Short mmCIF file of C-alpha atoms in Angstrom, two decimals:
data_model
loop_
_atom_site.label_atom_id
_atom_site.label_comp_id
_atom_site.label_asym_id
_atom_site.label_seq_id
_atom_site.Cartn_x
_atom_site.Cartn_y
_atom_site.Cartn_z
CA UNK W 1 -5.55 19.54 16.41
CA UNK W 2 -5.83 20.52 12.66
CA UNK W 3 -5.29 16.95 11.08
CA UNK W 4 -3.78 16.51 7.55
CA UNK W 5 -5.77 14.83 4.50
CA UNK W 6 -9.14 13.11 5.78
CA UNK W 7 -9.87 12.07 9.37
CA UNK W 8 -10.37 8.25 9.45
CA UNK W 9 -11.81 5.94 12.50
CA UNK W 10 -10.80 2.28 12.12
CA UNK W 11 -12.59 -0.17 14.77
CA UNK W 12 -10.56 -2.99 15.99
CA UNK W 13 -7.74 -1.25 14.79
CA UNK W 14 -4.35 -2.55 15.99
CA UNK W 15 -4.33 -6.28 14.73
CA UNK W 16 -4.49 -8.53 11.42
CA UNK W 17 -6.22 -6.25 9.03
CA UNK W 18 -7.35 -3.48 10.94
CA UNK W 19 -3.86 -2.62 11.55
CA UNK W 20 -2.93 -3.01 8.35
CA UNK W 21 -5.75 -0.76 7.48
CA UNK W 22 -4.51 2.04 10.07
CA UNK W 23 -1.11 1.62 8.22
CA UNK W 24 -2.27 1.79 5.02
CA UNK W 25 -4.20 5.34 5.80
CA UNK W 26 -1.63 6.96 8.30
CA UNK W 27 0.88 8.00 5.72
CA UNK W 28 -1.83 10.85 4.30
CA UNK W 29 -4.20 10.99 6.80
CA UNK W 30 -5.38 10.78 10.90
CA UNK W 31 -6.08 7.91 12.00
CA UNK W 32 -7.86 6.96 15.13
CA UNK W 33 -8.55 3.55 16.05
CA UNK W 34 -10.81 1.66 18.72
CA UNK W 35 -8.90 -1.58 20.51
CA UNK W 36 -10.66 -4.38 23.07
CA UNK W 37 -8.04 -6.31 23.93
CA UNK W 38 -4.90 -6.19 21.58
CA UNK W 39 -3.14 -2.52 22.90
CA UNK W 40 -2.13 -0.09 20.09
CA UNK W 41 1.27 0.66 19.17
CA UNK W 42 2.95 3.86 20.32
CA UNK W 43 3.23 6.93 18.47
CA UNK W 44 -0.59 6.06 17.46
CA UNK W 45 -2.48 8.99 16.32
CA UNK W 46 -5.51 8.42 18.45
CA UNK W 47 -6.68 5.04 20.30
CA UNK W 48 -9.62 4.68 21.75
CA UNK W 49 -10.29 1.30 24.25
CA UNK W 50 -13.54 0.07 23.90
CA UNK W 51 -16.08 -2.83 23.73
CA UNK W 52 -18.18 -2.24 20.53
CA UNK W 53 -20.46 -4.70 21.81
CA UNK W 54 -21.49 -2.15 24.33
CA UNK W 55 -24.67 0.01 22.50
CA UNK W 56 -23.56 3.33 24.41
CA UNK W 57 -19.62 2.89 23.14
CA UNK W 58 -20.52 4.68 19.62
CA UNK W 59 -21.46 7.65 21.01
CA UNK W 60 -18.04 8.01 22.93
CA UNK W 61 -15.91 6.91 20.45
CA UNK W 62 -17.45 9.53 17.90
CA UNK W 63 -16.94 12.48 20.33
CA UNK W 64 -13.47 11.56 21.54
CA UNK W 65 -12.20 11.53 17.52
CA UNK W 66 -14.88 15.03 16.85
CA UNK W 67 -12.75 16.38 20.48
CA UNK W 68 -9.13 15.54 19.13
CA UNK W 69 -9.70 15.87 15.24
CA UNK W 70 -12.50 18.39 15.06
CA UNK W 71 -14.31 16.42 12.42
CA UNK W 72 -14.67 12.82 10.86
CA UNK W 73 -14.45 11.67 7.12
CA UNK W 74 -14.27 7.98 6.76
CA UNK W 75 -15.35 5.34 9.10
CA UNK W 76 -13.55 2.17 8.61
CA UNK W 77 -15.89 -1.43 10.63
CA UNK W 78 -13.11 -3.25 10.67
CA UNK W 79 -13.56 -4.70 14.49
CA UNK W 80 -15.92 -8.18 14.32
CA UNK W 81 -16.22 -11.75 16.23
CA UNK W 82 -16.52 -15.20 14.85
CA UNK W 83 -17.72 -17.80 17.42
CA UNK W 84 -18.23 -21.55 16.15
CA UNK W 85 -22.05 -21.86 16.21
CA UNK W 86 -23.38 -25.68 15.12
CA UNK W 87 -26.49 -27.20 14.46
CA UNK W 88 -26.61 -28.88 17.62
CA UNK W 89 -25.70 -26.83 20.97
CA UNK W 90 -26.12 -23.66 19.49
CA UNK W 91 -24.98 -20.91 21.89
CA UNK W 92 -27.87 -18.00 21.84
CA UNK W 93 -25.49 -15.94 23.81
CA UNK W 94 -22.42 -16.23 21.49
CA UNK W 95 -24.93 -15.50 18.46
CA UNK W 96 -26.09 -12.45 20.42
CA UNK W 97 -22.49 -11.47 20.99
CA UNK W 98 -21.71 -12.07 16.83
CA UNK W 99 -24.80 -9.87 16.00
CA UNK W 100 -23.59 -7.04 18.59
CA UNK W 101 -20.47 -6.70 17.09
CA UNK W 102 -20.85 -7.63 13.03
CA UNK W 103 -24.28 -5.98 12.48
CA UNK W 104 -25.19 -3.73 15.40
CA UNK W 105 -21.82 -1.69 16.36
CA UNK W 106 -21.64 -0.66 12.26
CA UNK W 107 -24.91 0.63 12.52
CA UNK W 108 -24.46 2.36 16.38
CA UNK W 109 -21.51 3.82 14.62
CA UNK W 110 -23.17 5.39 11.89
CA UNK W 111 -25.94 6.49 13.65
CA UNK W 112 -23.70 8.62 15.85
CA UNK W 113 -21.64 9.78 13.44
CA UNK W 114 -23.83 10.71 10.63
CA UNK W 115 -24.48 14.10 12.03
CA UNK W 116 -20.93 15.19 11.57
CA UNK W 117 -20.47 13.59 8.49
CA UNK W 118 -20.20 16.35 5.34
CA UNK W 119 -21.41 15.01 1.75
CA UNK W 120 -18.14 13.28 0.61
CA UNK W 121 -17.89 10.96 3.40
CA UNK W 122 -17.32 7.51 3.22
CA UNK W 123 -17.93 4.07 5.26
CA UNK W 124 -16.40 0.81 4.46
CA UNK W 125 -16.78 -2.32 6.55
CA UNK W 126 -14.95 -4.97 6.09
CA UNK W 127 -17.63 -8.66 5.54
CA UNK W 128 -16.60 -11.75 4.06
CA UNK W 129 -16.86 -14.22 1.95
CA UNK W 130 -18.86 -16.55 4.11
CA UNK W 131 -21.78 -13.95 4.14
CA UNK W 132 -22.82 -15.87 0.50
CA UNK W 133 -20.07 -19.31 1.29
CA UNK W 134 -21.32 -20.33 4.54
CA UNK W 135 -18.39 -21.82 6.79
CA UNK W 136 -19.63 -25.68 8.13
CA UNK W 137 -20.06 -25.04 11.76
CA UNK W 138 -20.39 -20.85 11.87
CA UNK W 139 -23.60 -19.75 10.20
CA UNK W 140 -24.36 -17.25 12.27
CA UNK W 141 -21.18 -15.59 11.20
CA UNK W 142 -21.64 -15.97 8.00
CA UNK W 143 -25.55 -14.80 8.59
CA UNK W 144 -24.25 -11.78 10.63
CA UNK W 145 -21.69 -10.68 7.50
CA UNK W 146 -24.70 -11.15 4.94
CA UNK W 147 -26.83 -8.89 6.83
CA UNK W 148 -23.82 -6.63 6.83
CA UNK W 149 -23.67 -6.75 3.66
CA UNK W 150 -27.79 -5.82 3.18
CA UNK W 151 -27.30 -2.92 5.40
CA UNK W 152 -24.64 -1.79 3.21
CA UNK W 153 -26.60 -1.39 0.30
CA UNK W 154 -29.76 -0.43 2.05
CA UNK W 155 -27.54 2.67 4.06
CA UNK W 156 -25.67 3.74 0.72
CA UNK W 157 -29.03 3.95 -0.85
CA UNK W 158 -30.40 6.07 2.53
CA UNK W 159 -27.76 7.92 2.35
CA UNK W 160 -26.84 8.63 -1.43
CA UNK W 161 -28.61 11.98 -1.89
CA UNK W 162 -26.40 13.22 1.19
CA UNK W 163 -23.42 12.49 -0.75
CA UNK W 164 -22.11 9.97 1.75
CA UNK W 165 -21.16 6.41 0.27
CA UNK W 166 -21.26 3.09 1.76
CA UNK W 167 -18.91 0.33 0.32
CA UNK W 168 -17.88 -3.19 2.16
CA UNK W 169 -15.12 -5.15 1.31
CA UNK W 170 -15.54 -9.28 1.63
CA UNK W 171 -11.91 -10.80 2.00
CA UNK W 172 -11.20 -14.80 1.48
CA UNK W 173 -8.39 -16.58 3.24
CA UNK W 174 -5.99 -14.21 4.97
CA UNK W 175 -2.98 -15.05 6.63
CA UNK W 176 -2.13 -12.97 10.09
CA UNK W 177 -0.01 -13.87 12.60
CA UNK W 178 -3.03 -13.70 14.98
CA UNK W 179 -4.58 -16.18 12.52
CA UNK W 180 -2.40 -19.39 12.21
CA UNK W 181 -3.77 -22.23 9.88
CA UNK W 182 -3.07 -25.51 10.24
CA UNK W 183 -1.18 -26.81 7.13
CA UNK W 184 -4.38 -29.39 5.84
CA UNK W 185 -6.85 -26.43 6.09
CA UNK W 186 -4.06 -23.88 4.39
CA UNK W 187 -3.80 -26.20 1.55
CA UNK W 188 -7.16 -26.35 1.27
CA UNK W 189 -7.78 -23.09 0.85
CA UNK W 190 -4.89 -22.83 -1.34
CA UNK W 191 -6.39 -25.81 -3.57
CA UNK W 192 -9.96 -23.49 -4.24
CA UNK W 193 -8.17 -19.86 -4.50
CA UNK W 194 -7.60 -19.08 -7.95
CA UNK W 195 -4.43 -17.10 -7.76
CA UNK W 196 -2.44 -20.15 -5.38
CA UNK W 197 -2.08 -18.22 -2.58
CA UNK W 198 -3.62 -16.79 0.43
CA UNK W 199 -4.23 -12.90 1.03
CA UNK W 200 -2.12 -10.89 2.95
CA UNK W 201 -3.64 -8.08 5.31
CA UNK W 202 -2.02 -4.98 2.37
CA UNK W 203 -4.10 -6.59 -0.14
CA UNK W 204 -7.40 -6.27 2.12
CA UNK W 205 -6.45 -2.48 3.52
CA UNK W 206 -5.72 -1.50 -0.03
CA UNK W 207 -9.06 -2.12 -1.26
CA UNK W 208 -10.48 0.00 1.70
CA UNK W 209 -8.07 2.48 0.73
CA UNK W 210 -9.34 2.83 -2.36
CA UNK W 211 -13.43 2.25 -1.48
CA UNK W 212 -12.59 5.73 1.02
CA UNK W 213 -11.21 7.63 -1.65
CA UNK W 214 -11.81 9.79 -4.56
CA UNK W 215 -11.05 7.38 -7.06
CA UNK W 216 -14.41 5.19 -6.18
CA UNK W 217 -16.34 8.91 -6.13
CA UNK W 218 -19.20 7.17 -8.45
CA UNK W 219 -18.77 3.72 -6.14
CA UNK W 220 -21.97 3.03 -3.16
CA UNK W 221 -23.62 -0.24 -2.26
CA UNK W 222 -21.41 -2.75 -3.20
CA UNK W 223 -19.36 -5.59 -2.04
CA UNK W 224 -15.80 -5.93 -3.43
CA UNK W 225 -14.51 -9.64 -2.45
CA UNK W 226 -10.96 -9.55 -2.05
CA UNK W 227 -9.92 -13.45 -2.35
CA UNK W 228 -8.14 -14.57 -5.25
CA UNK W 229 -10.66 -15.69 -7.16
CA UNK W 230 -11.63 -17.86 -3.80
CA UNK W 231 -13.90 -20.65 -5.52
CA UNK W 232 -14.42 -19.45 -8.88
#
């Protein structure tokens, strides 16, 4: 298949903001996306099932978009777990799991990929703002986005002089239907966000939109938080 524009992965790809991150590159561009548990719509591009906690799943998922697409541009690590993880009764297991998918899957991705990718390429995964405001009660999450983060900057430096950038994007508060709030912890988020309101899934897919593209050519190794001015 001779896809138009760039060819662009998307993990976790058909809920909240993954799917508005599919949606936000399928007007120009193919767009494949990998799915666990939430099915993808129909009509989709290219949808892959599989469990990114699973080491040997990169490796598949990079030759099933090369097989369809014939190439691979931008790699979008959208797909990630959050697990409450306390003090006291801290679940190893469950911090294993968070580690699989946050940290380990990016970087499985990658590593498969990176043959195929020209100079021009781009990755953008999406971290958070509790990778430097650490959520009471989920540290490893917010431990597992802030190495995310680090091996952001330390892969765009690795792989600068290729020509391929690495960019992560660190939302606040969003609202998705898969994501209800209850209304004390809403307006409590509302009460520390700068702009009075909480994000929308556009407002985080429109930031990867632009990390992927030409317009951030000069653009590797950083984190652009996408909050509202979340605790200013």
């Amino acid at each position: 298949m001779t896809a138009p524009g760039r060819v662009v992965l998307v993990t976790g790809g058909t809920r909240g903001i993954g799917h508005a991150i599919a949606a936000e590159f399928a007007a120009d561009h193919a767009v494949a996306v990998t799915w666990r548990s939430t099915p993808p719509d129909p009509g989709a591009a290219l949808a892959i099932r599989a469990d990114l906690a699973d080491p040997d799943s990169a490796a598949r998922v990079v030759a099933e978009v090369l097989a369809r697409f014939g190439r691979l541009d931008v790699i979008v690590n959208n797909a990630g777990q959050i697990s409450p993880s306390p003090v006291e009764g801290l679940d190893a297991e469950a911090g294993q799991g968070l580690l699989a998918v946050n940290l380990l899957a990016p970087a499985a991705l990658l590593a498969a990929a990176l043959p195929h990718l020209a100079p021009g390429s781009a990755i953008v995964s999406i971290s958070s703002v509790n990778a430097v405001l650490p959520p009471r009660g989920a540290v490893l999450y917010g431990a597992s986005k802030a190495a995310l983060n680090l091996w952001t900057r330390a892969m765009a430096k690795e792989l600068g002089p290729r020509g391929i950038r690495v960019n992560a994007v660190a939302p606040g508060a969003i609202t998705t239907p898969e994501t209800p709030r209850p209304a004390d912890l809403q307006q409590a988020f509302l009460a520390e966000t700068a702009l009075g309101r909480l994000g929308r899934p556009q407002d985080v897919a429109r930031a990867v939109r632009f990390l992927a593209s030409d317009a951030a050519s000069f653009i590797t190794g950083e984190v652009l938080t996408v909050s509202g001015g979340y605790r200013l």
